[in-house]
Amino acid sequence: MGIRFHPTDTKLINYLKRFFKGELSLNQECPILFADIYGDQPPWEIFGANFEVKYRYFITPLKKRRIKDTRFSRTCAKGMWKGQTGEELIRRNSLGPVVGFKRKCRFETSDQCGHNNIWLIIEYQVADSFFKKNNHIIKEDFVVCRIKKKKIMDKEKNVDHAIEAQDGDVAGIINPMLIEPNHNNVYSTWKDLVGVFDEVEATTTKFESKYNGEERDSVASTRRQRS
């Protein structure tokens, strides 16, 4: 408990290098598994049912529409992974050589399945300098991916539903706040309530008139004493 697999960008590039060298065994004990992300499965099936895990890591092949194409196709079952950024350089340090690249994508689908725009992926690719240095290794189009599912804020959704319910029944909310019948049923109608408001207003006016008159008498008395 308290320990999780969350490698840095350069660490993931190193895992991919070990895969190309044949030094990485992708079994159940390895935190990185093999999956065909751009294949016949949607991301939620690849990710699995254990949504308590924030990230999952996979090595997957890239696919081209045609052999001579230089660009890769990122379509899969139920939708496609749409690029959110271009290639970002990965270096060992700020001044070190480029060891790889990464690209961020978001899953988009037209199906009403509740999975549109909630799956995110970062795709990591080894730089060509690795294959030039290790010329005995055949360059293949494999990448390592970090997949994440965005959490839907249920609390915000509940608040939105509550607001919608209130907007749909304004009278049902306001009337009980303004009209609170007592045991004698004095204010049981809107007409009775208006009458009460008139009585309150008249009493207030009478009080203000009396108060202002007393204040004027007090001021006049004070002036006579001074004079």
mmCIF file of N, CA, C and O in Angstrom, residues 15-91:
data_model
loop_
_atom_site.group_PDB
_atom_site.id
_atom_site.type_symbol
_atom_site.label_atom_id
_atom_site.label_comp_id
_atom_site.label_asym_id
_atom_site.label_seq_id
_atom_site.Cartn_x
_atom_site.Cartn_y
_atom_site.Cartn_z
ATOM 1 N N TYR A 15 11.969 1.838 -20.762
ATOM 2 C CA TYR A 15 11.210 0.580 -20.848
ATOM 3 C C TYR A 15 11.019 0.168 -22.298
ATOM 4 O O TYR A 15 11.126 -1.011 -22.643
ATOM 5 N N LEU A 16 10.721 1.127 -23.154
ATOM 6 C CA LEU A 16 10.517 0.811 -24.568
ATOM 7 C C LEU A 16 11.831 0.350 -25.213
ATOM 8 O O LEU A 16 11.831 -0.564 -26.054
ATOM 9 N N LYS A 17 12.943 0.937 -24.818
ATOM 10 C CA LYS A 17 14.249 0.488 -25.330
ATOM 11 C C LYS A 17 14.523 -0.954 -24.904
ATOM 12 O O LYS A 17 15.026 -1.758 -25.709
ATOM 13 N N ARG A 18 14.201 -1.280 -23.676
ATOM 14 C CA ARG A 18 14.389 -2.653 -23.207
ATOM 15 C C ARG A 18 13.499 -3.621 -23.988
ATOM 16 O O ARG A 18 13.884 -4.765 -24.255
ATOM 17 N N PHE A 19 12.307 -3.166 -24.360
ATOM 18 C CA PHE A 19 11.414 -3.999 -25.160
ATOM 19 C C PHE A 19 12.053 -4.292 -26.517
ATOM 20 O O PHE A 19 12.031 -5.440 -27.000
ATOM 21 N N PHE A 20 12.617 -3.283 -27.162
ATOM 22 C CA PHE A 20 13.262 -3.491 -28.452
ATOM 23 C C PHE A 20 14.484 -4.410 -28.338
ATOM 24 O O PHE A 20 14.784 -5.182 -29.255
ATOM 25 N N LYS A 21 15.167 -4.346 -27.213
ATOM 26 C CA LYS A 21 16.346 -5.191 -27.006
ATOM 27 C C LYS A 21 15.977 -6.613 -26.591
ATOM 28 O O LYS A 21 16.851 -7.483 -26.500
ATOM 29 N N GLY A 22 14.684 -6.842 -26.293
ATOM 30 C CA GLY A 22 14.260 -8.162 -25.851
ATOM 31 C C GLY A 22 14.514 -8.410 -24.387
ATOM 32 O O GLY A 22 14.533 -9.573 -23.952
ATOM 33 N N GLU A 23 14.699 -7.355 -23.619
ATOM 34 C CA GLU A 23 15.011 -7.482 -22.198
ATOM 35 C C GLU A 23 13.789 -7.271 -21.291
ATOM 36 O O GLU A 23 13.908 -7.402 -20.081
ATOM 37 N N LEU A 24 12.649 -6.963 -21.878
ATOM 38 C CA LEU A 24 11.451 -6.682 -21.091
ATOM 39 C C LEU A 24 10.416 -7.774 -21.329
ATOM 40 O O LEU A 24 9.967 -7.993 -22.456
ATOM 41 N N SER A 25 10.055 -8.453 -20.256
ATOM 42 C CA SER A 25 9.059 -9.520 -20.337
ATOM 43 C C SER A 25 7.685 -8.946 -19.980
ATOM 44 O O SER A 25 7.451 -8.532 -18.838
ATOM 45 N N LEU A 26 6.788 -8.919 -20.960
ATOM 46 C CA LEU A 26 5.466 -8.326 -20.748
ATOM 47 C C LEU A 26 4.494 -9.370 -20.213
ATOM 48 O O LEU A 26 3.570 -9.817 -20.882
ATOM 49 N N ASN A 27 4.706 -9.770 -18.953
ATOM 50 C CA ASN A 27 3.807 -10.733 -18.318
ATOM 51 C C ASN A 27 2.957 -10.027 -17.277
ATOM 52 O O ASN A 27 2.988 -8.800 -17.139
ATOM 53 N N GLN A 28 2.185 -10.784 -16.513
ATOM 54 C CA GLN A 28 1.274 -10.200 -15.537
ATOM 55 C C GLN A 28 1.998 -9.503 -14.395
ATOM 56 O O GLN A 28 1.418 -8.656 -13.713
ATOM 57 N N GLU A 29 3.252 -9.847 -14.175
ATOM 58 C CA GLU A 29 4.021 -9.204 -13.112
ATOM 59 C C GLU A 29 4.615 -7.877 -13.556
ATOM 60 O O GLU A 29 5.055 -7.088 -12.719
ATOM 61 N N CYS A 30 4.625 -7.630 -14.852
ATOM 62 C CA CYS A 30 5.190 -6.387 -15.372
ATOM 63 C C CYS A 30 4.120 -5.292 -15.316
ATOM 64 O O CYS A 30 2.963 -5.536 -15.683
ATOM 65 N N PRO A 31 4.473 -4.094 -14.862
ATOM 66 C CA PRO A 31 3.487 -3.011 -14.803
ATOM 67 C C PRO A 31 3.082 -2.498 -16.179
ATOM 68 O O PRO A 31 2.112 -1.752 -16.295
ATOM 69 N N ILE A 32 3.821 -2.895 -17.209
ATOM 70 C CA ILE A 32 3.490 -2.530 -18.589
ATOM 71 C C ILE A 32 3.066 -3.787 -19.333
ATOM 72 O O ILE A 32 3.786 -4.789 -19.322
ATOM 73 N N LEU A 33 1.897 -3.740 -19.964
ATOM 74 C CA LEU A 33 1.375 -4.896 -20.683
ATOM 75 C C LEU A 33 1.338 -4.610 -22.177
ATOM 76 O O LEU A 33 1.530 -3.474 -22.619
ATOM 77 N N PHE A 34 1.095 -5.642 -22.945
ATOM 78 C CA PHE A 34 0.979 -5.489 -24.392
ATOM 79 C C PHE A 34 -0.507 -5.451 -24.763
ATOM 80 O O PHE A 34 -1.308 -6.247 -24.256
ATOM 81 N N ALA A 35 -0.880 -4.518 -25.636
ATOM 82 C CA ALA A 35 -2.269 -4.404 -26.087
ATOM 83 C C ALA A 35 -2.295 -3.728 -27.453
ATOM 84 O O ALA A 35 -1.413 -2.921 -27.781
ATOM 85 N N ASP A 36 -3.303 -4.067 -28.225
ATOM 86 C CA ASP A 36 -3.489 -3.445 -29.536
ATOM 87 C C ASP A 36 -4.475 -2.295 -29.360
ATOM 88 O O ASP A 36 -5.673 -2.438 -29.589
ATOM 89 N N ILE A 37 -3.955 -1.161 -28.947
ATOM 90 C CA ILE A 37 -4.811 -0.020 -28.641
ATOM 91 C C ILE A 37 -5.505 0.510 -29.885
ATOM 92 O O ILE A 37 -6.666 0.933 -29.839
ATOM 93 N N TYR A 38 -4.807 0.482 -31.016
ATOM 94 C CA TYR A 38 -5.385 0.974 -32.270
ATOM 95 C C TYR A 38 -5.931 -0.190 -33.088
ATOM 96 O O TYR A 38 -5.709 -0.287 -34.295
ATOM 97 N N GLY A 39 -6.642 -1.066 -32.401
ATOM 98 C CA GLY A 39 -7.167 -2.263 -33.040
ATOM 99 C C GLY A 39 -8.677 -2.364 -32.925
ATOM 100 O O GLY A 39 -9.408 -1.397 -33.123
ATOM 101 N N ASP A 40 -9.149 -3.546 -32.560
ATOM 102 C CA ASP A 40 -10.577 -3.855 -32.581
ATOM 103 C C ASP A 40 -11.236 -3.768 -31.207
ATOM 104 O O ASP A 40 -12.329 -4.298 -31.013
ATOM 105 N N GLN A 41 -10.582 -3.118 -30.255
ATOM 106 C CA GLN A 41 -11.178 -2.968 -28.928
ATOM 107 C C GLN A 41 -11.261 -1.490 -28.561
ATOM 108 O O GLN A 41 -10.329 -0.716 -28.827
ATOM 109 N N PRO A 42 -12.355 -1.074 -27.915
ATOM 110 C CA PRO A 42 -12.432 0.303 -27.412
ATOM 111 C C PRO A 42 -11.555 0.450 -26.167
ATOM 112 O O PRO A 42 -11.202 -0.541 -25.528
ATOM 113 N N PRO A 43 -11.211 1.668 -25.793
ATOM 114 C CA PRO A 43 -10.268 1.865 -24.676
ATOM 115 C C PRO A 43 -10.744 1.319 -23.349
ATOM 116 O O PRO A 43 -9.939 0.856 -22.543
ATOM 117 N N TRP A 44 -12.064 1.356 -23.083
ATOM 118 C CA TRP A 44 -12.545 0.888 -21.773
ATOM 119 C C TRP A 44 -12.395 -0.616 -21.624
ATOM 120 O O TRP A 44 -12.245 -1.109 -20.520
ATOM 121 N N GLU A 45 -12.435 -1.351 -22.725
ATOM 122 C CA GLU A 45 -12.194 -2.792 -22.651
ATOM 123 C C GLU A 45 -10.715 -3.084 -22.437
ATOM 124 O O GLU A 45 -10.363 -4.031 -21.728
ATOM 125 N N ILE A 46 -9.864 -2.285 -23.040
ATOM 126 C CA ILE A 46 -8.418 -2.471 -22.852
ATOM 127 C C ILE A 46 -8.001 -2.070 -21.447
ATOM 128 O O ILE A 46 -7.201 -2.748 -20.797
ATOM 129 N N PHE A 47 -8.551 -0.971 -20.957
ATOM 130 C CA PHE A 47 -8.192 -0.484 -19.623
ATOM 131 C C PHE A 47 -8.607 -1.478 -18.551
ATOM 132 O O PHE A 47 -7.901 -1.689 -17.569
ATOM 133 N N GLY A 48 -9.768 -2.113 -18.718
ATOM 134 C CA GLY A 48 -10.241 -3.081 -17.743
ATOM 135 C C GLY A 48 -11.221 -2.469 -16.761
ATOM 136 O O GLY A 48 -11.471 -1.262 -16.753
ATOM 137 N N ALA A 49 -11.760 -3.308 -15.919
ATOM 138 C CA ALA A 49 -12.814 -2.888 -14.995
ATOM 139 C C ALA A 49 -12.273 -2.263 -13.717
ATOM 140 O O ALA A 49 -13.039 -1.719 -12.927
ATOM 141 N N ASN A 50 -10.978 -2.357 -13.469
ATOM 142 C CA ASN A 50 -10.405 -1.830 -12.236
ATOM 143 C C ASN A 50 -10.143 -0.338 -12.392
ATOM 144 O O ASN A 50 -9.033 0.097 -12.680
ATOM 145 N N PHE A 51 -11.192 0.489 -12.198
ATOM 146 C CA PHE A 51 -11.057 1.916 -12.379
ATOM 147 C C PHE A 51 -10.431 2.610 -11.170
ATOM 148 O O PHE A 51 -10.287 3.821 -11.166
ATOM 149 N N GLU A 52 -10.079 1.839 -10.128
ATOM 150 C CA GLU A 52 -9.383 2.443 -9.001
ATOM 151 C C GLU A 52 -7.952 2.811 -9.392
ATOM 152 O O GLU A 52 -7.345 3.677 -8.777
ATOM 153 N N VAL A 53 -7.423 2.156 -10.420
ATOM 154 C CA VAL A 53 -6.086 2.483 -10.922
ATOM 155 C C VAL A 53 -6.201 3.729 -11.788
ATOM 156 O O VAL A 53 -7.014 3.781 -12.718
ATOM 157 N N LYS A 54 -5.409 4.734 -11.486
ATOM 158 C CA LYS A 54 -5.524 6.009 -12.203
ATOM 159 C C LYS A 54 -4.949 5.908 -13.602
ATOM 160 O O LYS A 54 -5.516 6.455 -14.554
ATOM 161 N N TYR A 55 -3.810 5.228 -13.756
ATOM 162 C CA TYR A 55 -3.156 5.092 -15.053
ATOM 163 C C TYR A 55 -2.908 3.616 -15.343
ATOM 164 O O TYR A 55 -2.698 2.822 -14.422
ATOM 165 N N ARG A 56 -2.899 3.294 -16.634
ATOM 166 C CA ARG A 56 -2.432 1.985 -17.058
ATOM 167 C C ARG A 56 -1.478 2.178 -18.228
ATOM 168 O O ARG A 56 -1.604 3.131 -19.005
ATOM 169 N N TYR A 57 -0.524 1.250 -18.345
ATOM 170 C CA TYR A 57 0.561 1.396 -19.314
ATOM 171 C C TYR A 57 0.577 0.189 -20.246
ATOM 172 O O TYR A 57 0.486 -0.959 -19.799
ATOM 173 N N PHE A 58 0.712 0.485 -21.542
ATOM 174 C CA PHE A 58 0.697 -0.569 -22.549
ATOM 175 C C PHE A 58 1.723 -0.268 -23.630
ATOM 176 O O PHE A 58 1.968 0.900 -23.974
ATOM 177 N N ILE A 59 2.302 -1.328 -24.165
ATOM 178 C CA ILE A 59 3.081 -1.226 -25.395
ATOM 179 C C ILE A 59 2.202 -1.710 -26.529
ATOM 180 O O ILE A 59 1.564 -2.763 -26.431
ATOM 181 N N THR A 60 2.137 -0.917 -27.588
ATOM 182 C CA THR A 60 1.221 -1.221 -28.681
ATOM 183 C C THR A 60 1.869 -0.902 -30.026
ATOM 184 O O THR A 60 2.723 -0.008 -30.109
ATOM 185 N N PRO A 61 1.489 -1.604 -31.083
ATOM 186 C CA PRO A 61 2.007 -1.269 -32.415
ATOM 187 C C PRO A 61 1.232 -0.108 -33.021
ATOM 188 O O PRO A 61 0.034 0.068 -32.766
ATOM 189 N N LEU A 62 1.922 0.706 -33.798
ATOM 190 C CA LEU A 62 1.277 1.743 -34.592
ATOM 191 C C LEU A 62 0.900 1.159 -35.948
ATOM 192 O O LEU A 62 1.507 0.208 -36.416
ATOM 193 N N LYS A 63 -0.112 1.747 -36.559
ATOM 194 C CA LYS A 63 -0.603 1.210 -37.826
ATOM 195 C C LYS A 63 -0.684 2.307 -38.875
ATOM 196 O O LYS A 63 -1.050 3.440 -38.574
ATOM 197 N N LYS A 64 -0.350 1.933 -40.109
ATOM 198 C CA LYS A 64 -0.459 2.840 -41.242
ATOM 199 C C LYS A 64 -1.594 2.377 -42.144
ATOM 200 O O LYS A 64 -1.875 1.187 -42.255
ATOM 201 N N ARG A 65 -2.253 3.342 -42.789
ATOM 202 C CA ARG A 65 -3.316 2.982 -43.728
ATOM 203 C C ARG A 65 -2.738 2.232 -44.924
ATOM 204 O O ARG A 65 -3.309 1.263 -45.406
ATOM 205 N N ARG A 66 -1.571 2.702 -45.384
ATOM 206 C CA ARG A 66 -0.875 2.064 -46.508
ATOM 207 C C ARG A 66 0.596 1.894 -46.146
ATOM 208 O O ARG A 66 1.116 2.596 -45.282
ATOM 209 N N ILE A 67 1.249 1.001 -46.806
ATOM 210 C CA ILE A 67 2.647 0.700 -46.474
ATOM 211 C C ILE A 67 3.543 1.915 -46.677
ATOM 212 O O ILE A 67 4.467 2.169 -45.898
ATOM 213 N N LYS A 68 3.272 2.692 -47.702
ATOM 214 C CA LYS A 68 4.142 3.821 -48.029
ATOM 215 C C LYS A 68 3.782 5.087 -47.255
ATOM 216 O O LYS A 68 4.460 6.096 -47.392
ATOM 217 N N ASP A 69 2.735 5.045 -46.478
ATOM 218 C CA ASP A 69 2.353 6.224 -45.692
ATOM 219 C C ASP A 69 3.383 6.522 -44.611
ATOM 220 O O ASP A 69 3.999 5.604 -44.042
ATOM 221 N N THR A 70 3.577 7.802 -44.365
ATOM 222 C CA THR A 70 4.472 8.219 -43.280
ATOM 223 C C THR A 70 3.693 8.529 -42.003
ATOM 224 O O THR A 70 4.276 8.574 -40.920
ATOM 225 N N ARG A 71 2.390 8.725 -42.127
ATOM 226 C CA ARG A 71 1.554 9.022 -40.964
ATOM 227 C C ARG A 71 0.818 7.768 -40.523
ATOM 228 O O ARG A 71 0.562 6.861 -41.317
ATOM 229 N N PHE A 72 0.468 7.758 -39.236
ATOM 230 C CA PHE A 72 -0.179 6.587 -38.650
ATOM 231 C C PHE A 72 -1.679 6.846 -38.452
ATOM 232 O O PHE A 72 -2.113 7.981 -38.245
ATOM 233 N N SER A 73 -2.436 5.771 -38.512
ATOM 234 C CA SER A 73 -3.871 5.827 -38.265
ATOM 235 C C SER A 73 -4.139 5.446 -36.812
ATOM 236 O O SER A 73 -3.662 4.421 -36.334
ATOM 237 N N ARG A 74 -4.928 6.270 -36.143
ATOM 238 C CA ARG A 74 -5.226 6.023 -34.728
ATOM 239 C C ARG A 74 -6.714 5.753 -34.509
ATOM 240 O O ARG A 74 -7.264 6.109 -33.472
ATOM 241 N N THR A 75 -7.327 5.140 -35.479
ATOM 242 C CA THR A 75 -8.716 4.716 -35.305
ATOM 243 C C THR A 75 -8.745 3.381 -34.573
ATOM 244 O O THR A 75 -7.790 2.612 -34.604
ATOM 245 N N CYS A 76 -9.852 3.137 -33.901
ATOM 246 C CA CYS A 76 -10.041 1.861 -33.213
ATOM 247 C C CYS A 76 -11.536 1.592 -33.139
ATOM 248 O O CYS A 76 -12.349 2.333 -33.717
ATOM 249 N N ALA A 77 -11.915 0.564 -32.437
ATOM 250 C CA ALA A 77 -13.330 0.241 -32.297
ATOM 251 C C ALA A 77 -14.065 1.376 -31.587
ATOM 252 O O ALA A 77 -13.563 1.945 -30.620
ATOM 253 N N LYS A 78 -15.213 1.738 -32.091
ATOM 254 C CA LYS A 78 -16.115 2.732 -31.499
ATOM 255 C C LYS A 78 -15.666 4.170 -31.702
ATOM 256 O O LYS A 78 -16.385 5.104 -31.329
ATOM 257 N N GLY A 79 -14.473 4.424 -32.264
ATOM 258 C CA GLY A 79 -14.054 5.808 -32.429
ATOM 259 C C GLY A 79 -12.613 5.940 -32.864
ATOM 260 O O GLY A 79 -12.044 5.053 -33.511
ATOM 261 N N MET A 80 -11.990 7.041 -32.459
ATOM 262 C CA MET A 80 -10.606 7.302 -32.834
ATOM 263 C C MET A 80 -9.928 8.132 -31.748
ATOM 264 O O MET A 80 -10.572 8.819 -30.956
ATOM 265 N N TRP A 81 -8.600 8.043 -31.733
ATOM 266 C CA TRP A 81 -7.782 8.852 -30.837
ATOM 267 C C TRP A 81 -7.336 10.088 -31.611
ATOM 268 O O TRP A 81 -6.555 9.999 -32.539
ATOM 269 N N LYS A 82 -7.853 11.230 -31.217
ATOM 270 C CA LYS A 82 -7.549 12.477 -31.910
ATOM 271 C C LYS A 82 -6.423 13.208 -31.197
ATOM 272 O O LYS A 82 -6.455 13.411 -29.989
ATOM 273 N N GLY A 83 -5.406 13.607 -31.983
ATOM 274 C CA GLY A 83 -4.252 14.277 -31.408
ATOM 275 C C GLY A 83 -4.602 15.621 -30.792
ATOM 276 O O GLY A 83 -5.320 16.421 -31.390
ATOM 277 N N GLN A 84 -4.093 15.864 -29.594
ATOM 278 C CA GLN A 84 -4.301 17.139 -28.902
ATOM 279 C C GLN A 84 -3.065 18.028 -28.962
ATOM 280 O O GLN A 84 -3.165 19.242 -28.822
ATOM 281 N N THR A 85 -1.913 17.420 -29.161
ATOM 282 C CA THR A 85 -0.657 18.177 -29.276
ATOM 283 C C THR A 85 0.180 17.561 -30.376
ATOM 284 O O THR A 85 -0.066 16.433 -30.824
ATOM 285 N N GLY A 86 1.184 18.298 -30.823
ATOM 286 C CA GLY A 86 2.165 17.733 -31.734
ATOM 287 C C GLY A 86 3.198 16.935 -30.960
ATOM 288 O O GLY A 86 3.031 16.659 -29.765
ATOM 289 N N GLU A 87 4.247 16.548 -31.625
ATOM 290 C CA GLU A 87 5.316 15.798 -30.949
ATOM 291 C C GLU A 87 6.092 16.708 -30.005
ATOM 292 O O GLU A 87 6.548 17.778 -30.398
ATOM 293 N N GLU A 88 6.220 16.269 -28.776
ATOM 294 C CA GLU A 88 6.997 16.996 -27.780
ATOM 295 C C GLU A 88 8.292 16.236 -27.521
ATOM 296 O O GLU A 88 8.285 15.014 -27.370
ATOM 297 N N LEU A 89 9.396 16.964 -27.456
ATOM 298 C CA LEU A 89 10.699 16.333 -27.265
ATOM 299 C C LEU A 89 10.868 15.859 -25.819
ATOM 300 O O LEU A 89 10.424 16.513 -24.879
ATOM 301 N N ILE A 90 11.526 14.723 -25.671
ATOM 302 C CA ILE A 90 11.870 14.187 -24.352
ATOM 303 C C ILE A 90 13.383 14.111 -24.262
ATOM 304 O O ILE A 90 14.035 13.471 -25.093
ATOM 305 N N ARG A 91 13.954 14.750 -23.260
ATOM 306 C CA ARG A 91 15.408 14.765 -23.053
ATOM 307 C C ARG A 91 15.730 14.184 -21.682
ATOM 308 O O ARG A 91 14.886 14.189 -20.777
#
